Short mmCIF file of C-alpha atoms in Angstrom, two decimals:
data_model
loop_
_atom_site.label_atom_id
_atom_site.label_comp_id
_atom_site.label_asym_id
_atom_site.label_seq_id
_atom_site.Cartn_x
_atom_site.Cartn_y
_atom_site.Cartn_z
CA MET A 1 0.08 0.03 -0.20
CA ALA A 2 1.46 3.50 -0.92
CA GLY A 3 2.01 6.02 1.51
CA GLY A 4 -0.68 8.21 0.28
CA ASP A 5 -3.49 5.49 0.23
CA ARG A 6 -2.25 4.66 3.97
CA ARG A 7 -2.50 8.37 4.53
CA ARG A 8 -6.14 8.40 3.42
CA LEU A 9 -7.15 4.86 5.19
CA PHE A 10 -6.19 6.30 8.49
CA PHE A 11 -7.99 9.61 7.92
CA ARG A 12 -10.97 7.78 6.86
CA LEU A 13 -10.75 5.47 9.83
CA TRP A 14 -10.37 8.55 12.04
CA ARG A 15 -13.26 10.53 10.59
CA ASP A 16 -15.74 7.67 10.69
CA TYR A 17 -14.97 5.75 13.69
CA LEU A 18 -12.68 7.01 15.94
CA ARG A 19 -13.49 10.70 15.95
CA GLN A 20 -16.85 10.04 18.08
CA HIS A 21 -14.79 8.53 20.69
CA LEU A 22 -12.61 11.64 20.98
CA GLY A 23 -12.91 11.96 24.86
CA TRP A 24 -11.99 8.51 25.61
CA VAL A 25 -9.24 8.96 23.13
CA LEU A 26 -7.75 11.84 25.05
CA VAL A 27 -8.10 10.10 28.40
CA GLY A 28 -6.13 7.24 26.98
CA LEU A 29 -3.60 10.02 25.80
CA VAL A 30 -3.03 11.56 29.39
CA LEU A 31 -2.92 8.08 31.09
CA LEU A 32 -0.04 7.15 28.29
CA SER A 33 1.59 10.62 28.89
CA VAL A 34 1.71 9.66 32.95
CA GLU A 35 3.04 6.41 32.04
CA GLY A 36 5.61 7.37 29.88
CA GLY A 37 6.61 10.19 32.01
CA SER A 38 7.17 8.01 34.94
CA VAL A 39 10.46 6.68 32.96
CA GLY A 40 12.15 10.24 33.46
CA ALA A 41 10.82 10.85 36.52
CA LEU A 42 12.45 7.51 37.75
CA SER A 43 15.80 8.52 36.40
CA TYR A 44 15.40 11.76 38.31
CA LEU A 45 14.82 10.44 41.35
CA LEU A 46 17.56 7.90 41.01
CA GLN A 47 20.23 10.59 41.65
CA PRO A 48 18.93 11.76 45.27
CA MET A 49 18.66 8.21 46.19
CA PHE A 50 21.97 7.26 45.49
CA ASP A 51 23.84 10.53 46.39
CA ARG A 52 21.80 11.64 49.31
CA ILE A 53 20.58 8.00 50.68
CA PHE A 54 23.67 5.29 49.41
CA VAL A 55 26.73 7.66 49.37
CA ALA A 56 26.37 10.52 51.90
CA ARG A 57 23.95 8.28 54.18
CA GLU A 58 21.26 10.93 54.77
CA ALA A 59 18.53 9.07 57.41
CA GLU A 60 16.26 11.92 56.61
CA ALA A 61 16.19 11.49 53.02
CA ILE A 62 14.77 7.96 53.07
CA TRP A 63 11.34 8.90 53.73
CA PRO A 64 10.73 11.58 51.33
CA VAL A 65 12.67 10.05 48.36
CA GLY A 66 11.17 6.66 49.03
CA MET A 67 7.97 7.89 49.04
CA ALA A 68 8.23 9.68 45.62
CA ILE A 69 9.42 6.52 44.12
CA ALA A 70 6.55 4.72 45.61
CA GLY A 71 4.22 6.89 44.54
CA LEU A 72 5.68 7.40 41.40
CA PHE A 73 5.02 3.36 40.79
CA ALA A 74 1.71 3.40 42.05
CA ALA A 75 0.87 6.25 39.48
CA ARG A 76 2.67 4.20 36.84
CA ALA A 77 0.60 1.24 37.78
CA LEU A 78 -2.70 2.75 37.99
CA ALA A 79 -2.15 4.78 34.63
CA GLY A 80 -1.27 1.47 32.93
CA VAL A 81 -3.90 -0.55 33.95
CA ALA A 82 -6.44 2.55 33.27
CA GLN A 83 -4.91 3.20 29.52
CA ALA A 84 -5.58 -0.14 28.85
CA VAL A 85 -9.23 -0.37 29.77
CA VAL A 86 -9.63 2.57 27.98
CA LEU A 87 -8.15 2.05 24.91
CA THR A 88 -9.45 -1.63 24.60
CA ARG A 89 -12.94 -0.04 25.15
CA VAL A 90 -12.61 2.30 22.38
CA GLY A 91 -10.62 -0.25 20.20
CA GLN A 92 -13.49 -2.94 20.58
CA ARG A 93 -16.27 -0.45 19.78
CA VAL A 94 -14.59 0.41 16.88
CA THR A 95 -13.93 -3.28 15.72
CA ALA A 96 -17.67 -3.79 16.11
CA ASP A 97 -18.56 -0.56 14.11
CA VAL A 98 -16.30 -1.70 11.11
CA GLN A 99 -17.49 -5.07 11.11
CA GLY A 100 -20.92 -4.01 10.80
CA ASP A 101 -20.21 -1.36 8.25
CA LEU A 102 -18.15 -4.15 6.13
CA VAL A 103 -20.96 -6.84 6.51
CA ARG A 104 -23.89 -4.00 5.33
CA HIS A 105 -21.31 -3.26 2.32
CA VAL A 106 -20.86 -6.97 1.36
CA LEU A 107 -24.44 -7.73 1.86
CA SER A 108 -25.11 -4.93 -0.89
CA LEU A 109 -22.95 -6.50 -3.63
CA ASP A 110 -24.04 -8.70 -6.27
CA ALA A 111 -23.89 -12.53 -6.66
CA GLU A 112 -21.09 -12.25 -8.90
CA TYR A 113 -18.97 -10.71 -6.12
CA PHE A 114 -19.68 -13.97 -3.81
CA GLN A 115 -18.75 -16.41 -6.56
CA LYS A 116 -15.34 -14.94 -7.33
CA ASN A 117 -14.74 -14.85 -3.35
CA ALA A 118 -14.98 -17.91 -1.26
CA PRO A 119 -17.34 -17.88 1.96
CA GLY A 120 -13.85 -18.34 4.23
CA SER A 121 -12.15 -15.62 2.64
CA LEU A 122 -14.64 -13.18 3.46
CA ILE A 123 -15.07 -14.25 6.79
CA GLU A 124 -11.28 -13.89 7.65
CA ARG A 125 -11.65 -10.36 6.14
CA VAL A 126 -14.44 -9.65 8.44
CA GLN A 127 -13.16 -10.98 11.33
CA GLY A 128 -9.31 -11.38 11.11
CA ASP A 129 -8.10 -8.24 9.06
CA VAL A 130 -10.63 -6.05 11.18
CA THR A 131 -9.52 -7.17 14.93
CA ILE A 132 -5.94 -6.65 13.59
CA LEU A 133 -6.70 -3.25 12.32
CA GLN A 134 -7.78 -2.63 16.27
CA GLY A 135 -4.67 -4.14 17.45
CA VAL A 136 -2.52 -2.27 15.09
CA TRP A 137 -4.12 1.18 16.19
CA SER A 138 -3.81 0.58 19.63
CA LEU A 139 -0.11 -0.45 19.39
CA LEU A 140 0.65 2.65 17.25
CA LEU A 141 -1.15 4.75 19.83
CA ALA A 142 0.44 3.28 22.56
CA ALA A 143 4.01 3.23 21.32
CA GLY A 144 3.87 6.71 19.74
CA VAL A 145 2.84 8.70 22.87
CA ARG A 146 3.84 6.61 25.91
CA ASP A 147 7.44 5.82 24.28
CA LEU A 148 7.86 9.31 22.88
CA VAL A 149 6.71 10.83 26.36
CA ALA A 150 9.52 8.60 27.93
CA LEU A 151 12.02 9.39 25.32
CA VAL A 152 11.52 13.39 25.92
CA SER A 153 11.41 12.92 29.61
CA LEU A 154 14.77 10.64 29.39
CA LEU A 155 16.49 13.41 27.08
CA GLY A 156 15.31 16.11 29.57
CA VAL A 157 16.87 14.62 32.45
CA ALA A 158 20.01 13.12 30.55
CA ILE A 159 20.73 16.97 29.29
CA ALA A 160 20.31 18.54 32.88
CA VAL A 161 23.05 15.76 34.07
CA ASP A 162 25.24 16.28 31.35
CA PRO A 163 24.54 17.61 27.95
CA VAL A 164 27.81 16.10 26.67
CA TRP A 165 27.02 12.41 27.52
CA THR A 166 23.62 13.12 26.06
CA ALA A 167 25.12 14.02 22.34
CA ILE A 168 27.49 10.94 22.83
CA THR A 169 24.64 8.47 23.43
CA ALA A 170 22.71 10.02 20.82
CA VAL A 171 25.29 9.11 18.02
CA GLY A 172 23.61 5.59 17.96
CA VAL A 173 20.13 6.98 16.92
CA PRO A 174 20.41 7.80 13.42
CA ILE A 175 22.38 4.20 12.91
CA LEU A 176 18.83 2.88 13.86
CA ILE A 177 16.53 4.40 11.50
CA LEU A 178 17.66 2.60 8.25
CA PRO A 179 17.87 -0.60 9.46
CA SER A 180 14.34 -0.11 11.15
CA LEU A 181 12.83 1.10 8.30
CA VAL A 182 13.98 -2.22 6.27
CA VAL A 183 12.56 -4.38 8.83
CA GLN A 184 9.22 -2.66 8.82
CA ARG A 185 8.73 -2.91 5.51
CA TYR A 186 9.72 -6.73 5.40
CA VAL A 187 7.15 -7.06 8.43
CA ARG A 188 4.73 -5.39 6.46
CA ARG A 189 4.76 -7.77 3.36
CA LYS A 190 5.24 -11.02 5.49
CA PHE A 191 2.38 -10.03 7.42
CA GLY A 192 0.37 -9.55 4.21
CA ALA A 193 1.26 -12.97 3.08
CA LEU A 194 0.60 -14.20 6.25
CA ARG A 195 -2.88 -13.03 6.39
CA GLU A 196 -3.59 -14.42 2.90
CA LEU A 197 -2.69 -17.73 4.13
CA VAL A 198 -4.70 -17.52 6.81
CA ALA A 199 -7.69 -16.72 4.69
CA ARG A 200 -7.12 -19.78 2.34
CA ARG A 201 -6.98 -21.96 5.71
CA THR A 202 -10.59 -20.19 6.43
CA THR A 203 -11.90 -21.17 3.06
CA ARG A 204 -10.50 -24.81 3.23
CA LEU A 205 -12.53 -25.34 6.59
CA ASP A 206 -15.31 -23.93 4.96
CA GLU A 207 -15.24 -26.18 1.93
CA ILE A 208 -14.32 -29.34 3.97
CA PHE A 209 -17.49 -28.66 6.41
CA HIS A 210 -19.78 -27.92 3.59
CA SER A 211 -18.76 -31.08 1.69
CA VAL A 212 -18.17 -33.38 4.15
CA VAL A 213 -20.92 -35.86 2.97
CA PRO A 214 -19.23 -36.39 -0.80
CA ILE A 215 -15.89 -36.31 1.20
CA LYS A 216 -16.92 -39.12 2.98
CA LEU A 217 -18.72 -41.02 0.30
CA ASN A 218 -15.53 -40.77 -1.87
CA ALA A 219 -13.24 -41.65 0.81
CA MET A 220 -11.46 -38.52 0.47
CA GLU A 221 -10.57 -37.57 4.64
CA ALA A 222 -6.90 -38.43 4.16
CA TYR A 223 -6.67 -36.12 1.01
CA GLN A 224 -8.34 -33.54 2.57
CA GLU A 225 -6.53 -33.73 5.82
CA ARG A 226 -3.04 -33.26 4.04
CA ARG A 227 -4.20 -30.37 2.31
CA PHE A 228 -5.14 -29.04 5.46
CA ARG A 229 -1.89 -29.62 7.09
CA GLU A 230 0.36 -28.62 4.39
CA LEU A 231 -1.49 -25.11 4.54
CA SER A 232 -1.35 -25.02 8.15
CA ASP A 233 2.62 -25.91 8.11
CA ARG A 234 2.90 -22.90 5.69
CA ILE A 235 1.07 -20.67 8.06
CA VAL A 236 3.52 -21.74 10.62
CA GLN A 237 6.63 -20.99 8.69
CA ALA A 238 5.25 -17.81 7.90
CA SER A 239 4.15 -16.84 11.50
CA VAL A 240 7.86 -17.67 12.24
CA LYS A 241 9.31 -15.29 10.10
CA THR A 242 7.05 -12.58 10.55
CA ASN A 243 7.53 -12.84 14.24
CA ALA A 244 11.21 -13.22 13.96
CA ALA A 245 11.04 -9.95 11.91
CA GLN A 246 9.00 -8.32 14.58
CA ALA A 247 11.42 -9.05 17.15
CA MET A 248 14.27 -7.45 15.23
CA SER A 249 12.99 -3.92 16.01
CA PRO A 250 13.49 -4.31 19.76
CA ALA A 251 16.85 -5.99 19.03
CA LEU A 252 18.20 -2.81 16.90
CA VAL A 253 17.15 -0.72 19.72
CA ASP A 254 19.06 -2.60 21.95
CA LEU A 255 22.14 -2.55 19.87
CA GLY A 256 22.00 1.35 19.51
CA VAL A 257 21.65 1.42 23.55
CA GLY A 258 24.56 -0.90 24.05
CA LEU A 259 26.77 1.46 21.53
CA GLY A 260 25.69 4.53 23.38
CA PHE A 261 26.55 2.99 26.90
CA PHE A 262 30.09 1.93 25.08
CA LEU A 263 30.73 5.36 23.81
CA VAL A 264 29.69 7.06 27.19
CA LEU A 265 32.34 4.59 29.06
CA VAL A 266 35.04 5.34 26.37
CA TYR A 267 34.28 9.44 26.94
CA GLY A 268 34.29 8.94 30.63
#
């Protein structure tokens, strides 16, 4: 899908489905910001914990610093649970609306469309693809807001502590950009192929269950089972490749972080 098509699709999703839940979306954004900002706040509180309590051994600092850290984790926990509930509510409502509109549109098509598209494929499109769409937008919203706030808060604390070290650790950021883009493009391609295989498996099951009498009369049980297993094996292989590619993104982040720490140690 081209970039322009993706933008139009996202705009349509927002205009027709997400905008009516704007209030809950804003609540989710605030909760995600609290969850993400707690990372920077924790890094800021680590300095008095080590400097005043562990190094200087100031007994009077134990209670305020300890209560601040405990309160921070409590706020993060509550925000994490609340944002999950809010985003799940919005996502499930949007999924139900999209599926209802999709069924209404499919029912308005002529009989030729149903002759060209197997029922199993249509079922997978209505159920599987729409459910994945809900998961994707929730993931993008969570990652885009929570991780961005966490990154900004961490950068703010790092710059306040030592701007030079912050600049050195940022060397690893450009190294991650190009590989991450390549990985994401590969994941999208493999994920599309995986969805096609899943749709074909659903169609195969639909054909088997609707033709079970002829299958038994012609003793074709073993043949149908073999075809189904072959398709399932292909789905397993595609799933492994897709998940392996998805796991490369955090691995690249770890490599960049490791490089940043190494440069800081060399500089220090």
